[in-house]
Structure formats: structure tokens, C-alpha cells
CSV table of N, CA and C in Angstrom, one decimal:
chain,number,residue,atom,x,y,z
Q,1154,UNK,N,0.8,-1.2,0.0
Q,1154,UNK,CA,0.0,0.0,0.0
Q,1154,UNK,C,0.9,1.2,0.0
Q,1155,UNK,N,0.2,2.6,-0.8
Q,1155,UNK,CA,1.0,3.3,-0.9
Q,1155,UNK,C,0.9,4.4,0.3
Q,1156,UNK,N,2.1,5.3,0.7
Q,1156,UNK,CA,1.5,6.4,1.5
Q,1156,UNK,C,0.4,7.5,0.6
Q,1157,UNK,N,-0.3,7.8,1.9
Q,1157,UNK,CA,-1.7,8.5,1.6
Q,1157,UNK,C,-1.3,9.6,0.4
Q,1158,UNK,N,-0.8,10.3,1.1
Q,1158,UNK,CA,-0.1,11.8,0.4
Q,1158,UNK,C,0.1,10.9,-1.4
Q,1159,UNK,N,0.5,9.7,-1.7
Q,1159,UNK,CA,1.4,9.2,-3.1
Q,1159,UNK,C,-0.1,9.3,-3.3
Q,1160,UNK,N,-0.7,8.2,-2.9
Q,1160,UNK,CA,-2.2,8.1,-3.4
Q,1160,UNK,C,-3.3,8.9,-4.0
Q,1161,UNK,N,-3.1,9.9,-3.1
Q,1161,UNK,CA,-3.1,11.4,-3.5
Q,1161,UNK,C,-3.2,11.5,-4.6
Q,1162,UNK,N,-1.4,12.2,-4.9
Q,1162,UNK,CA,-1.2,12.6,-6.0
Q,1162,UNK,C,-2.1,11.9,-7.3
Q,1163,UNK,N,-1.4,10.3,-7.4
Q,1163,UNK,CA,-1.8,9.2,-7.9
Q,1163,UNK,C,-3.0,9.1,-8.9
Q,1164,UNK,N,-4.4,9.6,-7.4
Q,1164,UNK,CA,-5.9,9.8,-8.0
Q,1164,UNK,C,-5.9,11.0,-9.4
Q,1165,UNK,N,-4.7,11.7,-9.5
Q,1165,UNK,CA,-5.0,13.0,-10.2
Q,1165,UNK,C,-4.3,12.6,-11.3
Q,1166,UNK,N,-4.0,11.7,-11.8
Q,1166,UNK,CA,-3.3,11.0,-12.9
Q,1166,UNK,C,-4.5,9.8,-13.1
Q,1167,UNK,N,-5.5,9.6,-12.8
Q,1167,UNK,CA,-6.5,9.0,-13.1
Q,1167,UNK,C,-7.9,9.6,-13.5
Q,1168,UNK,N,-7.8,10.9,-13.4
Q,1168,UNK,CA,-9.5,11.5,-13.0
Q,1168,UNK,C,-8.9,12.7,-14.4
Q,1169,UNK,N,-9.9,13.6,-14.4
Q,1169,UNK,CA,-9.9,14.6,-15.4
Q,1169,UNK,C,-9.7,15.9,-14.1
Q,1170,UNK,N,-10.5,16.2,-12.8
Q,1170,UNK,CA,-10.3,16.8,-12.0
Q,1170,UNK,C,-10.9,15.9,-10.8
Q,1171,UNK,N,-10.6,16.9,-9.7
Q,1171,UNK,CA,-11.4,16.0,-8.7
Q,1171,UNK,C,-11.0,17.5,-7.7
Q,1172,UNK,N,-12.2,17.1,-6.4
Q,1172,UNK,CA,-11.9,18.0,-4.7
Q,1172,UNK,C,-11.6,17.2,-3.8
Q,1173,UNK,N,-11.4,17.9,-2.5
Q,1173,UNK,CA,-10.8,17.2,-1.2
Q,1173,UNK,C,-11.6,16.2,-1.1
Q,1174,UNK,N,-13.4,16.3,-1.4
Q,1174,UNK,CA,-14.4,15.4,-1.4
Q,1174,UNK,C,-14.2,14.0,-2.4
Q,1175,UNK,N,-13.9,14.6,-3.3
Q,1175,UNK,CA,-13.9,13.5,-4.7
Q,1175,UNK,C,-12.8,12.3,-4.3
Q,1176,UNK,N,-11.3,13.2,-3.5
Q,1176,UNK,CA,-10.5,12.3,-3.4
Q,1176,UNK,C,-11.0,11.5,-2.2
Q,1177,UNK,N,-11.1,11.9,-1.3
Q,1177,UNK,CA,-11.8,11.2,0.0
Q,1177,UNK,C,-13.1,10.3,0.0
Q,1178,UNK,N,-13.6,10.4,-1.3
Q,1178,UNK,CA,-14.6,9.3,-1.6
Q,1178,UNK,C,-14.0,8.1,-2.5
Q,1179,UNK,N,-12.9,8.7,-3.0
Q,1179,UNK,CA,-12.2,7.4,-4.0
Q,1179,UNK,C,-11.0,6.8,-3.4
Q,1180,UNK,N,-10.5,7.1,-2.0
Q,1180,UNK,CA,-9.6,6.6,-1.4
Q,1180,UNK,C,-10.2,5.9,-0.2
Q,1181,UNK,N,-11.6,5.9,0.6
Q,1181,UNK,CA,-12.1,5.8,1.5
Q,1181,UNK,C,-12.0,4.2,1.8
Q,1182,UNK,N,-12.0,3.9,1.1
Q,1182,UNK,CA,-12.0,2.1,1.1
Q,1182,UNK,C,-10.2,1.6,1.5
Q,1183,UNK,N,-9.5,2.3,0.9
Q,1183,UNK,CA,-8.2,1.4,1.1
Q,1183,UNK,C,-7.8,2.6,2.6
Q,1184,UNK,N,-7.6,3.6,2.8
Q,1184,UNK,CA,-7.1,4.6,3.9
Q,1184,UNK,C,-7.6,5.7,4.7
Q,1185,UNK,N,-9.4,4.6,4.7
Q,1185,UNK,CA,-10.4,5.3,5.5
Q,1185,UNK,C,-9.8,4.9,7.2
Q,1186,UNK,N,-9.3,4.5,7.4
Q,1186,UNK,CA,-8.6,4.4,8.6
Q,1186,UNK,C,-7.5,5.0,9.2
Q,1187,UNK,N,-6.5,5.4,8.2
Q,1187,UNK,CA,-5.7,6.1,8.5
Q,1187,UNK,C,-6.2,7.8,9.2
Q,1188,UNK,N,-5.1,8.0,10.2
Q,1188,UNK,CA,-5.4,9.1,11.1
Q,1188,UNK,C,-5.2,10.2,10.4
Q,1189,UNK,N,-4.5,10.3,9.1
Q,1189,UNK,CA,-4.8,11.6,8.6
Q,1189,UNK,C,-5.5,11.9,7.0
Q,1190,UNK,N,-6.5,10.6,7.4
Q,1190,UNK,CA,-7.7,10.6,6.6
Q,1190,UNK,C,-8.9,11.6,7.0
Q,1191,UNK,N,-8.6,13.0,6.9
Q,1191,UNK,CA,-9.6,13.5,7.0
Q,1191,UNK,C,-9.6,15.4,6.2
Q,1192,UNK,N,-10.6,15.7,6.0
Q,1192,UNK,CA,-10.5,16.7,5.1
Q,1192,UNK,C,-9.7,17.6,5.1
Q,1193,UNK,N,-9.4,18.3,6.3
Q,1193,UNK,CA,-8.2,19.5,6.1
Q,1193,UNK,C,-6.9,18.6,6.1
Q,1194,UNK,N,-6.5,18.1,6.1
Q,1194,UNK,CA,-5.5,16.7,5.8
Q,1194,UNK,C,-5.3,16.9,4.0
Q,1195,UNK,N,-6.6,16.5,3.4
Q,1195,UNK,CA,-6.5,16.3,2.4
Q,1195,UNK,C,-6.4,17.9,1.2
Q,1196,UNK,N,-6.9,18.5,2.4
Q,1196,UNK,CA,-6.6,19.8,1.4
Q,1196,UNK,C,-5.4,20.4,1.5
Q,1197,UNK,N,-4.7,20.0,2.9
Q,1197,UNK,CA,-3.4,20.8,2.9
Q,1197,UNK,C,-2.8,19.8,1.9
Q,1198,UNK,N,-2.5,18.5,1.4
Q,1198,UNK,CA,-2.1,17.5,0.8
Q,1198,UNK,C,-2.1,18.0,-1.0
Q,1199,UNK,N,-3.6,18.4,-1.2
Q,1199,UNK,CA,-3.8,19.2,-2.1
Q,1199,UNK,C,-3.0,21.1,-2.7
Q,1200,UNK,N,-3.3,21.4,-1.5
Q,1200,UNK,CA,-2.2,22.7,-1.4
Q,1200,UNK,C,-1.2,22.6,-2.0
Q,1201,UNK,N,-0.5,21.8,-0.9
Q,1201,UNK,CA,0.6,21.4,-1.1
Q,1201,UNK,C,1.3,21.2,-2.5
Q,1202,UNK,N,0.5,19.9,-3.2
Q,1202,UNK,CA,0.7,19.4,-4.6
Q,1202,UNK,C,0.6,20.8,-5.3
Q,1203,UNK,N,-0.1,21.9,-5.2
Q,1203,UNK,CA,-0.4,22.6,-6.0
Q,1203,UNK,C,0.8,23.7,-6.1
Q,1204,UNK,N,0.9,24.6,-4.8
Q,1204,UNK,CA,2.9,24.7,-4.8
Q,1204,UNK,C,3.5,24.3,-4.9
Q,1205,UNK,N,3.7,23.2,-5.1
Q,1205,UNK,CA,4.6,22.6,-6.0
Q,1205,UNK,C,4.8,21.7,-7.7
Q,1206,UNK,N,3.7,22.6,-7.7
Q,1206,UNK,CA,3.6,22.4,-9.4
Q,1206,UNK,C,3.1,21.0,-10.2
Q,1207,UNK,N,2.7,20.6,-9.4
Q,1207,UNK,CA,1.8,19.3,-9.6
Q,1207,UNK,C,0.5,19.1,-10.0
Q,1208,UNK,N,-0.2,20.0,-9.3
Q,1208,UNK,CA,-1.7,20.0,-9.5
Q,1208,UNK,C,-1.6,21.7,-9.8
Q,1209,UNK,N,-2.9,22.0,-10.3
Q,1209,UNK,CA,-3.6,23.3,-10.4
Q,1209,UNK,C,-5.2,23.4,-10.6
Q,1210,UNK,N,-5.5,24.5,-10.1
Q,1210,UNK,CA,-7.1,24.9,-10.1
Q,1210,UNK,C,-7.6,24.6,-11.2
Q,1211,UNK,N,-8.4,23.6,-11.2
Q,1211,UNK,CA,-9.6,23.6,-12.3
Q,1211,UNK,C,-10.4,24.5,-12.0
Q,1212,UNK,N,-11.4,24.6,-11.3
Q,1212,UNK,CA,-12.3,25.5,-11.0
Q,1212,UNK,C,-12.7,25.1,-9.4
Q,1213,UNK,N,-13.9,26.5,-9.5
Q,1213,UNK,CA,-14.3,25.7,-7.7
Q,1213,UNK,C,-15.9,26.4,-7.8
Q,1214,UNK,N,-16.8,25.9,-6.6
Q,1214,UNK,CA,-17.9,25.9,-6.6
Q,1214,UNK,C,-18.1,25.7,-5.0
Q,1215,UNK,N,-19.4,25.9,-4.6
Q,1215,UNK,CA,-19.4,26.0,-3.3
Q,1215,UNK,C,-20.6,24.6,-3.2
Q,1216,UNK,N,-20.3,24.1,-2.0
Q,1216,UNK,CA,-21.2,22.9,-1.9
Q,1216,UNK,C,-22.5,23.1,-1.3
Q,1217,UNK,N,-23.2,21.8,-1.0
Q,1217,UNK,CA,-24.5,21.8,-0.5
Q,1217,UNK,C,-24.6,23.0,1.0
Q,1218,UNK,N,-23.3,22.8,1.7
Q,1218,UNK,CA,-23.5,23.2,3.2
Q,1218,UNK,C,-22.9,24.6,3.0
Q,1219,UNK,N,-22.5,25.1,1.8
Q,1219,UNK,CA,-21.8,26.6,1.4
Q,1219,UNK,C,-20.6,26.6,1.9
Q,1220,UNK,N,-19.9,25.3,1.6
Q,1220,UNK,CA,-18.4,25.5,1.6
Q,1220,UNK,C,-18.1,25.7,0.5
Q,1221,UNK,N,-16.7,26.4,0.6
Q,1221,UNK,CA,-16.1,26.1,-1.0
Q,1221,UNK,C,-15.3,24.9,-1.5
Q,1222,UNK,N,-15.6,24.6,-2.5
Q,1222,UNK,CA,-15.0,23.2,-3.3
Q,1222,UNK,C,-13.7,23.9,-4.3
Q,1223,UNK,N,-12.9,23.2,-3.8
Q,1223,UNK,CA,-11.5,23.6,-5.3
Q,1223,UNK,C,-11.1,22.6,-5.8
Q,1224,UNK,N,-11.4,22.2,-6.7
Q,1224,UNK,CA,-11.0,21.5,-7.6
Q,1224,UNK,C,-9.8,21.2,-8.2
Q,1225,UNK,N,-9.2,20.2,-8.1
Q,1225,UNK,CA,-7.6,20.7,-8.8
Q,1225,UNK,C,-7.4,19.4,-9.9
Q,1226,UNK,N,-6.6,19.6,-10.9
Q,1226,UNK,CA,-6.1,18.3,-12.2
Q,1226,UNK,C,-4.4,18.8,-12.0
Q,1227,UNK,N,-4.5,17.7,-12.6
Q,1227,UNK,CA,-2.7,17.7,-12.7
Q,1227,UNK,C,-2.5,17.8,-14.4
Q,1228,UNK,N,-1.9,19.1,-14.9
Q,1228,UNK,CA,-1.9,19.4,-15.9
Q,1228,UNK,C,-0.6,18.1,-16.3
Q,1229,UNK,N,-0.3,18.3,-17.8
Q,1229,UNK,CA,0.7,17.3,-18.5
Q,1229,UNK,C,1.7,17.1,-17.4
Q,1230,UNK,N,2.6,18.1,-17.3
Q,1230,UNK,CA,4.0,18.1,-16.8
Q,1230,UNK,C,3.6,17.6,-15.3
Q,1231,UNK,N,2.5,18.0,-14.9
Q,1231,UNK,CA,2.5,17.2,-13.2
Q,1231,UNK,C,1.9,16.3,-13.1
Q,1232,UNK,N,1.4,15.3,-14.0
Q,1232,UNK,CA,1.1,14.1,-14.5
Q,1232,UNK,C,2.2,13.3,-14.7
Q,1233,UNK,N,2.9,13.9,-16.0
Q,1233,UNK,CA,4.4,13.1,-15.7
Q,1233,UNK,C,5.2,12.9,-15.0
Q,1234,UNK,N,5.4,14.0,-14.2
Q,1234,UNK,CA,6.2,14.0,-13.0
Q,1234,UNK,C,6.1,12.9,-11.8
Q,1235,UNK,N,4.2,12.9,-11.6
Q,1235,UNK,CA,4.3,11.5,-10.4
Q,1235,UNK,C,3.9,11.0,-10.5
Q,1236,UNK,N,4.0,10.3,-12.3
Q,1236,UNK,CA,3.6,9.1,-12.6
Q,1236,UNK,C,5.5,8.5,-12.7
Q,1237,UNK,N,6.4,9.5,-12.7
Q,1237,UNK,CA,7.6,8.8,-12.9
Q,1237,UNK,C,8.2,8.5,-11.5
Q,1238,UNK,N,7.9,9.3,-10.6
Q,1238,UNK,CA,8.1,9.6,-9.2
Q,1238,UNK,C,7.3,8.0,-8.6
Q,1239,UNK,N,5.8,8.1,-9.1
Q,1239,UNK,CA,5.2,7.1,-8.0
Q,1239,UNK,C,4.9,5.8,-9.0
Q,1240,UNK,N,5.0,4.8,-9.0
Q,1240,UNK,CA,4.8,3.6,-9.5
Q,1240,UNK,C,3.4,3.3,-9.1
Q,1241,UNK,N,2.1,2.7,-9.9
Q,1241,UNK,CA,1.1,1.7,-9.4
Q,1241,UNK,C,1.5,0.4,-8.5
């Protein structure tokens, strides 16, 4: 199994975009247990990727409860990057 943070990335080399939500519903089954399975976890995770040139803003929207949703894709070059970095 991989660390959370790889897996992360990982999802964004599979999807067209996705949010803290999207990822946390597509990871929930293998690292719903893990202690830093949980949303601001996953956004700083997100952040993170995104300062560092990995991911970037697709767009955002606000949800059912009036949070805001950010959406992020991993353009070409941050696709290739942690698809060479991270192995399936």
C-alpha cells in the first residue's frame, strides 16, 4: 500500500479533476482508517501538490453546506512527474 499523500497525488493522474471530497470518496475504502484521513488533511495534501507544481485549479464551486469546493487536475507536466516519481 501506498502512502496516503502518493495516493493522493496518484488519483489525479486517473480522473480529469477532482476536490478534497472526490478524493476522500475514492480513497475511503483502502485509507479510511488512516489518522490523517480526513478533510483538512486532504486539502493541505492538495495545497501542497499545487505549490509545487503538480496540480492546479480547475475550477471551484461551493457545496450543499456553502463550503467552498476547489477542484484541482494535474496538468501534462504534473502528471508526468508523479507518474515517474510514483509507480502503481
Amino acid at each position: 500500500m501506498q502512502p496516503l499523500n502518493y495516493a493522493i497525488l496518484k488519483h489525479f493522474t486517473k480522473v480529469g479533476e477532482a476536490c478534497a471530497d472526490d478524493v476522500m470518496a475514492a480513497l475511503k475504502d483502502q485509507y479510511g482508517h488512516f489518522q490523517a484521513f480526513k478533510k483538512p488533511s486532504i486539502i493541505n495534501a492538495l495545497m501542497t501538490a499545487e505549490a509545487n507544481g503538480l496540480l492546479e485549479e480547475a475550477r471551484f464551486d461551493m457545496d450543499p453546506a456553502d463550503e467552498l469546493r476547489v477542484y484541482y487536475r494535474a496538468h501534462e507536466e504534473g502528471a508526468t512527474t508523479i507518474n515517474r516519481y510514483i509507480k502503481d
